Short mmCIF file of C-alpha atoms and ligand atoms in Angstrom, two decimals:
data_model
loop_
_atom_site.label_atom_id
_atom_site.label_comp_id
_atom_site.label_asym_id
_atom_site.label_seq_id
_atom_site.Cartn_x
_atom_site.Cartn_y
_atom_site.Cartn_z
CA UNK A 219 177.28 61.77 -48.11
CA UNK A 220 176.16 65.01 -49.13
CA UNK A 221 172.80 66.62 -47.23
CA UNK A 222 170.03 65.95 -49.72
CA UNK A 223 168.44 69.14 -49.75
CA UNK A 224 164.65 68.99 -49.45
CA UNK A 225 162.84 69.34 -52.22
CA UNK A 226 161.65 73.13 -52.90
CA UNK A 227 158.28 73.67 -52.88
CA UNK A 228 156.41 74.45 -55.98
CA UNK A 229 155.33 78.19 -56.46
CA UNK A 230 157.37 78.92 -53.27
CA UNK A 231 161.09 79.79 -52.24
CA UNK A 232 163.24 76.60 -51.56
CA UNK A 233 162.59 75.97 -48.12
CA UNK A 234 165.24 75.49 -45.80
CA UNK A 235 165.11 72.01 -43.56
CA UNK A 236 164.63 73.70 -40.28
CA UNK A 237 162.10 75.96 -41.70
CA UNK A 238 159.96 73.04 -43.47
CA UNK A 239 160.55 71.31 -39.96
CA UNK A 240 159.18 74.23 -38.08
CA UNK A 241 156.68 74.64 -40.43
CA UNK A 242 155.47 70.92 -40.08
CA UNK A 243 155.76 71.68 -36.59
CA UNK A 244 153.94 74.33 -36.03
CA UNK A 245 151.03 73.11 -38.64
CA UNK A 246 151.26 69.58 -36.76
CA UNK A 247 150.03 72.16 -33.76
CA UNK A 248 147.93 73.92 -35.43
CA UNK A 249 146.23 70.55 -36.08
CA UNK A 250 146.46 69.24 -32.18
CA UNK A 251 144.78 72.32 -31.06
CA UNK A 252 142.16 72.20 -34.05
CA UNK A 253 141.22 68.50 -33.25
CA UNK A 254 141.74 69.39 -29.68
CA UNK A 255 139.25 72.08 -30.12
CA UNK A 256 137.30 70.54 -32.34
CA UNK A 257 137.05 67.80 -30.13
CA UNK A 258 136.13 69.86 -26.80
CA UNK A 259 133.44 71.21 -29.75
CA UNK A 260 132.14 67.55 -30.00
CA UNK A 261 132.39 66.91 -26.31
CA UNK A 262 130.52 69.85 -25.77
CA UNK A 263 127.30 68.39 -27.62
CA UNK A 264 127.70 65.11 -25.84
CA UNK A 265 126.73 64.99 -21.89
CA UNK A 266 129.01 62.36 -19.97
CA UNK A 267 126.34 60.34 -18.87
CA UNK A 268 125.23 59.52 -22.85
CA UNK A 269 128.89 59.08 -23.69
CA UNK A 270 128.58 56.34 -20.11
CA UNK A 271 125.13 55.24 -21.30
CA UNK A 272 126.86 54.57 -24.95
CA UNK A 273 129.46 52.08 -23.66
CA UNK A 274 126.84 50.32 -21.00
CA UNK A 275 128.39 52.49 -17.73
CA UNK A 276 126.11 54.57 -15.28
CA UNK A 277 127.92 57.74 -14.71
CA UNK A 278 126.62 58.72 -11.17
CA UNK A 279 127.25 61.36 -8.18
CA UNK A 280 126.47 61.62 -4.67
CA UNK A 281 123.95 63.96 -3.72
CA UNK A 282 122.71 66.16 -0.89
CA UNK A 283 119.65 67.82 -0.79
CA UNK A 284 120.11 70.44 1.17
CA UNK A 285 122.61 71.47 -1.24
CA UNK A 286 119.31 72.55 -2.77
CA UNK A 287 118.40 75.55 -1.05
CA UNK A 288 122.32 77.01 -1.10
CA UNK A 289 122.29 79.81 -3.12
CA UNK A 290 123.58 78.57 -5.64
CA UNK A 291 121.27 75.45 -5.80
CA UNK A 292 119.42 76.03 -8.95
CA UNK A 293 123.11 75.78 -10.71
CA UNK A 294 124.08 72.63 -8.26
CA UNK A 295 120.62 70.53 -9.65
CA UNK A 296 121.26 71.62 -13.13
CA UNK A 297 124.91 70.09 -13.28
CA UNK A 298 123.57 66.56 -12.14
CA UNK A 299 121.07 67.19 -14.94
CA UNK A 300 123.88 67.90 -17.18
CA UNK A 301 125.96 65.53 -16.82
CA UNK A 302 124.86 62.49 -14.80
CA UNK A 303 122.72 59.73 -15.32
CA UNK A 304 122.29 58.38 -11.56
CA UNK A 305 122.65 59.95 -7.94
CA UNK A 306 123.62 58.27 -4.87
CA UNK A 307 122.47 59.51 -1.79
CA UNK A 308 125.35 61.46 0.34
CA UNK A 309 123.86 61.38 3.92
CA UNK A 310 119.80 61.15 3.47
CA UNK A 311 119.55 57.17 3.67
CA UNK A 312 122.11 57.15 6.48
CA UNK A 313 120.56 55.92 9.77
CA UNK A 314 122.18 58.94 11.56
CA UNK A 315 119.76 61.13 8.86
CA UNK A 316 116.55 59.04 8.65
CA UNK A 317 116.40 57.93 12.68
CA UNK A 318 117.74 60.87 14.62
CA UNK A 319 115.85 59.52 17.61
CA UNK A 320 115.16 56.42 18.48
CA UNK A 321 111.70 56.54 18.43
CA UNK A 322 111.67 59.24 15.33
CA UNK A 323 111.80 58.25 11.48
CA UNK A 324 112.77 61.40 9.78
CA UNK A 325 111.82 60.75 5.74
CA UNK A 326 111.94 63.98 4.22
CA UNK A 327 115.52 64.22 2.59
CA UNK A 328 115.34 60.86 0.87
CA UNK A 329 111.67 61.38 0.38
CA UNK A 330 112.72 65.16 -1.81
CA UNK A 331 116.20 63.20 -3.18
CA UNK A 332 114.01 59.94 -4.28
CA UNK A 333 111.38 62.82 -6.22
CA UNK A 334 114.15 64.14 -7.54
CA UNK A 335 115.97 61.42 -8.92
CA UNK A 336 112.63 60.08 -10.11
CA UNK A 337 111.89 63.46 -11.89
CA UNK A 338 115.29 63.44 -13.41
CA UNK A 339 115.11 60.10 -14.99
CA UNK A 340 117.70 59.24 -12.83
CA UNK A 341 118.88 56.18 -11.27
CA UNK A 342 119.00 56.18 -7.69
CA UNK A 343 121.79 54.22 -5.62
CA UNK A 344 120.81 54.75 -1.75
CA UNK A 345 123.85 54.88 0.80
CA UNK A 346 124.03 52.78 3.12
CA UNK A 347 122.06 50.54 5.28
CA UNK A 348 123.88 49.44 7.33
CA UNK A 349 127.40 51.08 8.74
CA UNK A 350 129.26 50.72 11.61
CA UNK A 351 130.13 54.22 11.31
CA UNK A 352 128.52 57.45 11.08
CA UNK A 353 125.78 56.44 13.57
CA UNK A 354 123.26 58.50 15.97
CA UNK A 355 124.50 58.28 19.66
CA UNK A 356 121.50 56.60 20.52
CA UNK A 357 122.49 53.76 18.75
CA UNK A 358 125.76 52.98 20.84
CA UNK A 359 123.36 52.71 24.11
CA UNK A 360 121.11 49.70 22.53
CA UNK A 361 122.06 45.69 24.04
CA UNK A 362 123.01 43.23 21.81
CA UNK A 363 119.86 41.81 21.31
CA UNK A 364 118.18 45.28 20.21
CA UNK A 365 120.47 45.88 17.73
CA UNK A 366 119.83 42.80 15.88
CA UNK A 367 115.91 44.28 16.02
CA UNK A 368 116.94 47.54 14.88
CA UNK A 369 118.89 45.84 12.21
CA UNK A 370 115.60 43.96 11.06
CA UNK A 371 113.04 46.69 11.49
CA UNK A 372 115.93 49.49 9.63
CA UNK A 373 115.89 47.64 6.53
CA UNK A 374 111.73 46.66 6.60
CA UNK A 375 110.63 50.02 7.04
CA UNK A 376 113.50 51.80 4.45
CA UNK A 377 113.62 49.31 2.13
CA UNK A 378 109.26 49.08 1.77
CA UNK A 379 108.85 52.72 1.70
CA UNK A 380 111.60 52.80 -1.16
CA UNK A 381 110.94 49.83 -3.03
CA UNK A 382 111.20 50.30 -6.97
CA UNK A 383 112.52 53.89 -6.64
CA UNK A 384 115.83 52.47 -5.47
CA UNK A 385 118.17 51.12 -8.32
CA UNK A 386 120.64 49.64 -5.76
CA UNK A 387 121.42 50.14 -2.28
CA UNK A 388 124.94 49.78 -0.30
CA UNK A 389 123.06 47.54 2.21
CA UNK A 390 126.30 46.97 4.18
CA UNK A 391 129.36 50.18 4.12
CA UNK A 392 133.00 49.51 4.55
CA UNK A 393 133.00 46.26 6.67
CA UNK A 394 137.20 45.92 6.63
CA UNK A 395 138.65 47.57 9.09
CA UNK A 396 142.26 46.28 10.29
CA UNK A 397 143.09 48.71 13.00
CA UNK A 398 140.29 47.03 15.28
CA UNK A 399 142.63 43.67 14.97
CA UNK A 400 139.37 41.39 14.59
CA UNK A 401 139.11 38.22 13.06
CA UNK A 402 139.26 38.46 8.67
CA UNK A 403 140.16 42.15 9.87
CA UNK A 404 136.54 43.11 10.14
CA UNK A 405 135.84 46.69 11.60
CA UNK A 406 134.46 46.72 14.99
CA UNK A 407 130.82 48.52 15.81
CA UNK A 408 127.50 48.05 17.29
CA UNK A 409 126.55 45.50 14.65
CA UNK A 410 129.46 43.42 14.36
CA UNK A 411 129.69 43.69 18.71
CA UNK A 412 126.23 42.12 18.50
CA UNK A 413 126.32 39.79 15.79
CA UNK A 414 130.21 38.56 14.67
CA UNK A 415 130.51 38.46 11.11
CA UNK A 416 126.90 37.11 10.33
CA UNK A 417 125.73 40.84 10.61
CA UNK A 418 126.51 41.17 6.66
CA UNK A 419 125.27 38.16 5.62
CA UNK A 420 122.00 38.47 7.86
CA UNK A 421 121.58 42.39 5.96
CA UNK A 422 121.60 41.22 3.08
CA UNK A 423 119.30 38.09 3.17
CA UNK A 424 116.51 40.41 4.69
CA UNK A 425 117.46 43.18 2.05
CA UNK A 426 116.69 40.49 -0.86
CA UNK A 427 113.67 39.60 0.86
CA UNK A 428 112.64 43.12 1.48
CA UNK A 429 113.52 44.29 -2.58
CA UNK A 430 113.76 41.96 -4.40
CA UNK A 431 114.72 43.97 -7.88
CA UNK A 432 117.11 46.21 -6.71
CA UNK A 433 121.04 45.37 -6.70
CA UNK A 434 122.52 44.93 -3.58
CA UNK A 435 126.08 45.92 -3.17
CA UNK A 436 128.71 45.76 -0.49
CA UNK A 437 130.49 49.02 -0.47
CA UNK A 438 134.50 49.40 0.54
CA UNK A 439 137.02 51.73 1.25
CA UNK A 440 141.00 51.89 0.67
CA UNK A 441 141.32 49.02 -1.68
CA UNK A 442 143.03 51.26 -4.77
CA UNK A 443 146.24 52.21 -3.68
CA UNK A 444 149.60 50.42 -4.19
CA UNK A 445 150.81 49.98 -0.66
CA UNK A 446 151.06 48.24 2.28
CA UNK A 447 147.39 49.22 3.60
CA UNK A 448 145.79 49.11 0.10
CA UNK A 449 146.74 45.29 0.09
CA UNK A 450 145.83 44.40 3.19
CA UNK A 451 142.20 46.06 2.18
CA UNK A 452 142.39 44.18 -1.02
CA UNK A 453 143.61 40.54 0.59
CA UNK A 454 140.64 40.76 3.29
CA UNK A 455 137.87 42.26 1.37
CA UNK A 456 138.36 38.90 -1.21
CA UNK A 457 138.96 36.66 1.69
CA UNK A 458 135.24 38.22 3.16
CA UNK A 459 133.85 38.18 -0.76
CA UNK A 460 134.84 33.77 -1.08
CA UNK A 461 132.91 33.35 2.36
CA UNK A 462 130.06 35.23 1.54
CA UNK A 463 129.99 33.64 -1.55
CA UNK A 464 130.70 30.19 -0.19
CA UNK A 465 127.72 30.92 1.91
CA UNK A 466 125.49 32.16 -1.42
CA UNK A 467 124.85 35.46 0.95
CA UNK A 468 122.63 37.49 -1.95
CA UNK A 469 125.27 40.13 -3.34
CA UNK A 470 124.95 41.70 -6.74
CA UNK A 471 127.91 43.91 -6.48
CA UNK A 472 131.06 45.02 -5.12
CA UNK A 473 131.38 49.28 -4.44
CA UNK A 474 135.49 50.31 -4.81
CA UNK A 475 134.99 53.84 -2.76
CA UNK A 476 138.45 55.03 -4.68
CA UNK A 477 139.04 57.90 -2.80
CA UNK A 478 142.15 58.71 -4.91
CA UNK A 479 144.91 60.86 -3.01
CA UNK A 480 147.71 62.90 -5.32
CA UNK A 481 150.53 61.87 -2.82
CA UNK A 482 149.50 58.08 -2.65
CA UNK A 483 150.95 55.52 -4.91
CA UNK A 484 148.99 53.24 -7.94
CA UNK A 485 149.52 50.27 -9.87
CA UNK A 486 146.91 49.64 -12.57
CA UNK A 487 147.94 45.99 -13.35
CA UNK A 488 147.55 45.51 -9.95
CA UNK A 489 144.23 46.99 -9.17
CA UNK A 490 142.97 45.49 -12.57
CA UNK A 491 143.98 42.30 -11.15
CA UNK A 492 142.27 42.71 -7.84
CA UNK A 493 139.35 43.41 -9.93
CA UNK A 494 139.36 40.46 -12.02
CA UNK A 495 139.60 38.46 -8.79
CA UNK A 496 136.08 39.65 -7.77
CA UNK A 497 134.63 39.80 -11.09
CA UNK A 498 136.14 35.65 -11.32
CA UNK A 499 133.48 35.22 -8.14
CA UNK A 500 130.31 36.50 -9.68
CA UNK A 501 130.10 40.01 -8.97
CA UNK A 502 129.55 43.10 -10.77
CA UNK A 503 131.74 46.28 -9.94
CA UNK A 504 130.46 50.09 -9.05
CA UNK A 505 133.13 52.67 -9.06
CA UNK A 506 130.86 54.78 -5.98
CA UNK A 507 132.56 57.58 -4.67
CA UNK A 508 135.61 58.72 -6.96
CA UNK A 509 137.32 61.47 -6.12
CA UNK A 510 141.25 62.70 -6.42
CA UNK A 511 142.42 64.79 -2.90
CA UNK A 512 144.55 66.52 -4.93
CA UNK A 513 146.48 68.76 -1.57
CA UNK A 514 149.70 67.16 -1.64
CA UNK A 515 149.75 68.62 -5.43
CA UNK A 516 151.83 71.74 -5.54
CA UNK A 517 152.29 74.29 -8.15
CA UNK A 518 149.44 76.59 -9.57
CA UNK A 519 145.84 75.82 -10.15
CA UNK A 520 145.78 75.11 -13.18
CA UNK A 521 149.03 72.84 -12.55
CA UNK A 522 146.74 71.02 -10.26
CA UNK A 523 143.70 70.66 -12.30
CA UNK A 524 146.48 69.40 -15.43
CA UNK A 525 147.69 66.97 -12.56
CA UNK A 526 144.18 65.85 -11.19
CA UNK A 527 142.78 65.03 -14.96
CA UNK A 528 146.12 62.62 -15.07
CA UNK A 529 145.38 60.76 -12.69
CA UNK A 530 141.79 60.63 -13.77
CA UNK A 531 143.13 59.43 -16.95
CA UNK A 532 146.00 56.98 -15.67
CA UNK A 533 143.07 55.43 -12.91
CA UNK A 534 139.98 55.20 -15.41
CA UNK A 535 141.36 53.98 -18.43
CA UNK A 536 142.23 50.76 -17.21
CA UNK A 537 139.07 50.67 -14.70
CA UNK A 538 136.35 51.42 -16.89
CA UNK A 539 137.82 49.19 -20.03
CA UNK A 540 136.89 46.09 -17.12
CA UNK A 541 134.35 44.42 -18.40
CA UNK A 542 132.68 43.87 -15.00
CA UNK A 543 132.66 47.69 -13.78
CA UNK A 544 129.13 48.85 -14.63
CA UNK A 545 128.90 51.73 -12.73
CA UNK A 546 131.39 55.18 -12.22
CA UNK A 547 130.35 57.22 -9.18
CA UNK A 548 131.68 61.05 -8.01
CA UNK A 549 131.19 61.93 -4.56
CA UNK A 550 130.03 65.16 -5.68
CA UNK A 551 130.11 66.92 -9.35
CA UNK A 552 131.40 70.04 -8.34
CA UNK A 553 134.69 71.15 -5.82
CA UNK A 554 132.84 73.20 -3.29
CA UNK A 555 130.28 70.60 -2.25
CA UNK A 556 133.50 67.86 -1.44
CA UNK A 557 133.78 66.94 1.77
CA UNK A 558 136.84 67.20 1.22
CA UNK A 559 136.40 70.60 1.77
CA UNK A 560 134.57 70.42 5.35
CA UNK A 561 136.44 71.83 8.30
CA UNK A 562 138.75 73.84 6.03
CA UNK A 563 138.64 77.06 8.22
CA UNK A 564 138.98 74.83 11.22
CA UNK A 565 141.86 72.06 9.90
CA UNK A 566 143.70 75.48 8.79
CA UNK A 567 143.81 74.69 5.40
CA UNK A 568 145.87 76.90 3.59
CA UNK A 569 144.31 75.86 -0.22
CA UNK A 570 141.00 74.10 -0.97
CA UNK A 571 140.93 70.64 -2.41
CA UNK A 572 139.95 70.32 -6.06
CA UNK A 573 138.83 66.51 -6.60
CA UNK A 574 136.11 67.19 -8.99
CA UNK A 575 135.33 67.66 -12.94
CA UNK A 576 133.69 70.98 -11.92
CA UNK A 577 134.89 74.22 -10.19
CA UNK A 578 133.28 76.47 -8.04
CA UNK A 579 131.04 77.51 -10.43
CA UNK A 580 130.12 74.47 -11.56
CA UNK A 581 132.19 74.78 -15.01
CA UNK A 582 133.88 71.89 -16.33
CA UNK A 583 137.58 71.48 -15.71
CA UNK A 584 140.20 69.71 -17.50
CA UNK A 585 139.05 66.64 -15.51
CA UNK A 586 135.82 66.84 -17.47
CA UNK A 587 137.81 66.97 -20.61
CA UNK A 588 139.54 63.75 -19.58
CA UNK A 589 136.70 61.90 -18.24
CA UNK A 590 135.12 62.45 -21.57
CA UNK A 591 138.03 61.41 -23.62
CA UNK A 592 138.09 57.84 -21.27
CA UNK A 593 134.72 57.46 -21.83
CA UNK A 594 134.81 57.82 -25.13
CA UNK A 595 137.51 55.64 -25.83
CA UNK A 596 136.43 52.89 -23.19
CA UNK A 597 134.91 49.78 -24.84
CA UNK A 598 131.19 48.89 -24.27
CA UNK A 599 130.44 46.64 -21.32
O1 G3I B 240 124.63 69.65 7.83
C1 G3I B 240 125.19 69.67 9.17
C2 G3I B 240 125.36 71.11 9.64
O2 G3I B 240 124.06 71.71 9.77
C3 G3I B 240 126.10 71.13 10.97
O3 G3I B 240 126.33 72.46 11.37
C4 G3I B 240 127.43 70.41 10.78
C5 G3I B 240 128.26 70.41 12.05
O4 G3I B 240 128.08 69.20 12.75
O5 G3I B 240 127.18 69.04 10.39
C6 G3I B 240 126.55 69.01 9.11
O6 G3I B 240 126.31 67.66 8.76
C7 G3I B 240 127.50 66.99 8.35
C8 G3I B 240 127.25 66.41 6.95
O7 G3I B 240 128.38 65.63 6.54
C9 G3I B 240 127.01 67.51 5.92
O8 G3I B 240 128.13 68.31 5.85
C10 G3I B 240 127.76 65.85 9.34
O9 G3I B 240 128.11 66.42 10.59
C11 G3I B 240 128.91 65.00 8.83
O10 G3I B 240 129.06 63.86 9.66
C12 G3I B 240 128.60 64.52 7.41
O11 G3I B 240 129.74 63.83 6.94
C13 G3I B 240 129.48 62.90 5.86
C14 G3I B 240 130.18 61.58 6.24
O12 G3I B 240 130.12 60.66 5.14
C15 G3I B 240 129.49 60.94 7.44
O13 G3I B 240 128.15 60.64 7.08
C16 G3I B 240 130.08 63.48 4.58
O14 G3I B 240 129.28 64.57 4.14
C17 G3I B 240 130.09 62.41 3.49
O15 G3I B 240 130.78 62.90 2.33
C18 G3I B 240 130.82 61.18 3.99
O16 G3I B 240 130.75 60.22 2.99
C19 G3I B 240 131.48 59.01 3.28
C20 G3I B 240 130.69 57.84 2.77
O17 G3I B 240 129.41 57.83 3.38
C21 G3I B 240 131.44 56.54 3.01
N1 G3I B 240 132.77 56.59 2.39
C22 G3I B 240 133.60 57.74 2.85
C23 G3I B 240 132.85 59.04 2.55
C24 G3I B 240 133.69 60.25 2.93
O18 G3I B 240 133.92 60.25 4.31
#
């Protein structure tokens, strides 16, 4: 059959087909980058954490205080302004931070973070309670019967002083912990050593007692990724979720860490399943320290930063569109202050981690872009 030849154009020369395809092309282009930019234009007047608020999410991001005196900590205050609606504490309501003696209650970081999350309008999430990690040396030399006390008086005299400035707290941190080979795969420390298993539920009976209108949430690690370890995370973090719940221990939510890693492998279906299985018991879901440890990338920066805002947009679309996740946490806004970054100099690392929506200079990156376009597309809770 003959080639039908397009039609020409009125007022202009008869166009030939690859020309008017070229031409469509290029205007179909033209268009993508004028929505694109038009829609980077609208992003621009929106912060995150009203495009969050719209849909029912907090967006959140750990902070640390003395980040605040760093030269550039007038910049580092303004981007939580800017863009977040909640902080969560980085290391000022750890025990290592707040008792660094035993006989010495050190309240001046959470005291300056809780003013400034107050001042802010911002919702405070306090991390954590109680950890069998990350604790002062001291701790390690109490008997079995003191820790129990220190467990009781810890959460009296943090949880009074704070009560109704703190939103929610991670009473108990990262309780799964399979390499210490204990029963339900619990992680060893000084509070499990002293009291089993019970040591979570006993937290957070005295936490409900102690604030009563906060959420209380059970924060974990290493559940996100499609592997061998990621499962056994998942199977024994439910397994601990039906007891506690069998035992009506008071839990209002369940903290996914998702500490994302560029050379570690995902399945959404999966994860979304996992996360209907803990929404099907009764609890709510906070997203608390996402981040994507994007090393293993390779190519140029801003192959890295196209890469990282993928997998932002491959792990949050099908997170945040759960009806049950009410909360989206960073850990951090900005690259510098990751801890990703700590030790660089001394792990010899030959290129610094970019995990975060922000650079350096605390300007958004195309993971901002991408975290805006989830959240606007992401159906309200
Ligand atoms: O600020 C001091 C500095 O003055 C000192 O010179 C230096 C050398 O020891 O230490 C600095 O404090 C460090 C602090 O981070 C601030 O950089 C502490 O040693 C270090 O232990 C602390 O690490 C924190 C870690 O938790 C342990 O508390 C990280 O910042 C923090 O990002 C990390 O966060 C954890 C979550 O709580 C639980 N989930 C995993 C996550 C990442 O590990």
């Amino acid at each position: 059959m003959k080639r039908q030849q397009p039609p020409s154009l009125p007022g202009s020369l008869p166009l030939s087909r690859r020309q008017i395809l070229l031409g469509t092309a290029a205007a179909a282009t033209a268009l993508t980058t004028q929505s694109r930019a038009a829609q980077r234009a609208d992003l621009n007047q929106a912060s995150l954490a009203a495009l969050a608020a719209e849909k029912g999410l907090l967006l959140a991001a750990s902070f640390a205080v003395h980040e605040m005196d760093a030269s550039y900590g007038k910049a580092y205050a303004q981007a939580y302004i800017d863009n977040v609606g909640g902080i969560t504490s980085e290391l000022c309501f750890k025990m290592g931070m707040l008792r660094p003696t035993a006989d010495k209650l050190d309240f001046g970081p959470a005291d300056r973070l809780t003013n400034f999350a107050q001042q802010n309008g911002m919702k405070l999430r306090a991390h954590t309670l109680i950890w069998n990690d990350a604790l002062p040396e001291w701790v390690h030399r109490l008997r079995a019967g003191e820790i129990e006390l220190l467990m009781d008086a810890h959460l009296l005299s943090i949880m009074e002083r704070y009560r109704g400035r703190v939103w929610a707290w991670d009473v108990v941190n990262e309780p799964i912990g399979p390499w210490d080979k204990l029963p339900g795969n619990l992680r060893n420390g000084p509070f499990y050593a002293a009291m089993g298993e019970g040591y979570i539920a006993r937290a957070f009976r005295a936490a409900r007692g102690y604030d009563p209108m906060a959420l209380l949430v059970l924060n974990e690690a290493q559940t996100e990724t499609a592997d061998g370890n990621g499962q056994i995370f998942r199977d024994s973090l439910l397994a601990l979720l039906k007891r506690l719940k069998a035992e009506d221990v008071p839990i209002d939510a369940i903290g996914l860490q998702s500490h994302l890693r560029s050379d570690r492998p995902y399945d959404m279906p999966r994860f979304v399943g996992f996360l209907d299985e803990i929404a099907a018991l009764g609890y709510a879901i906070h997203i608390t320290e996402f981040d994507v440890n994007d090393v293993a990338y390779s190519g140029s920066i801003a192959a890295r930063d196209q890469a990282v805002a993928k997998l932002y947009r491959d792990f949050l679309t099908p997170v945040l569109a759960h009806k049950a996740v009410k909360v989206l946490t960073f850990w951090q806004l900005a690259d510098r202050n990751s801890w990703l970054t700590y030790g660089a100099k001394e792990k010899g690392m030959k290129r610094m981690p970019r995990p975060l929506p922000l650079d350096d200079d605390f300007q958004r990156k195309p993971a901002w872009y991408a975290l805006a376009e989830v959240l606007k597309g992401t159906p309200p809770r």
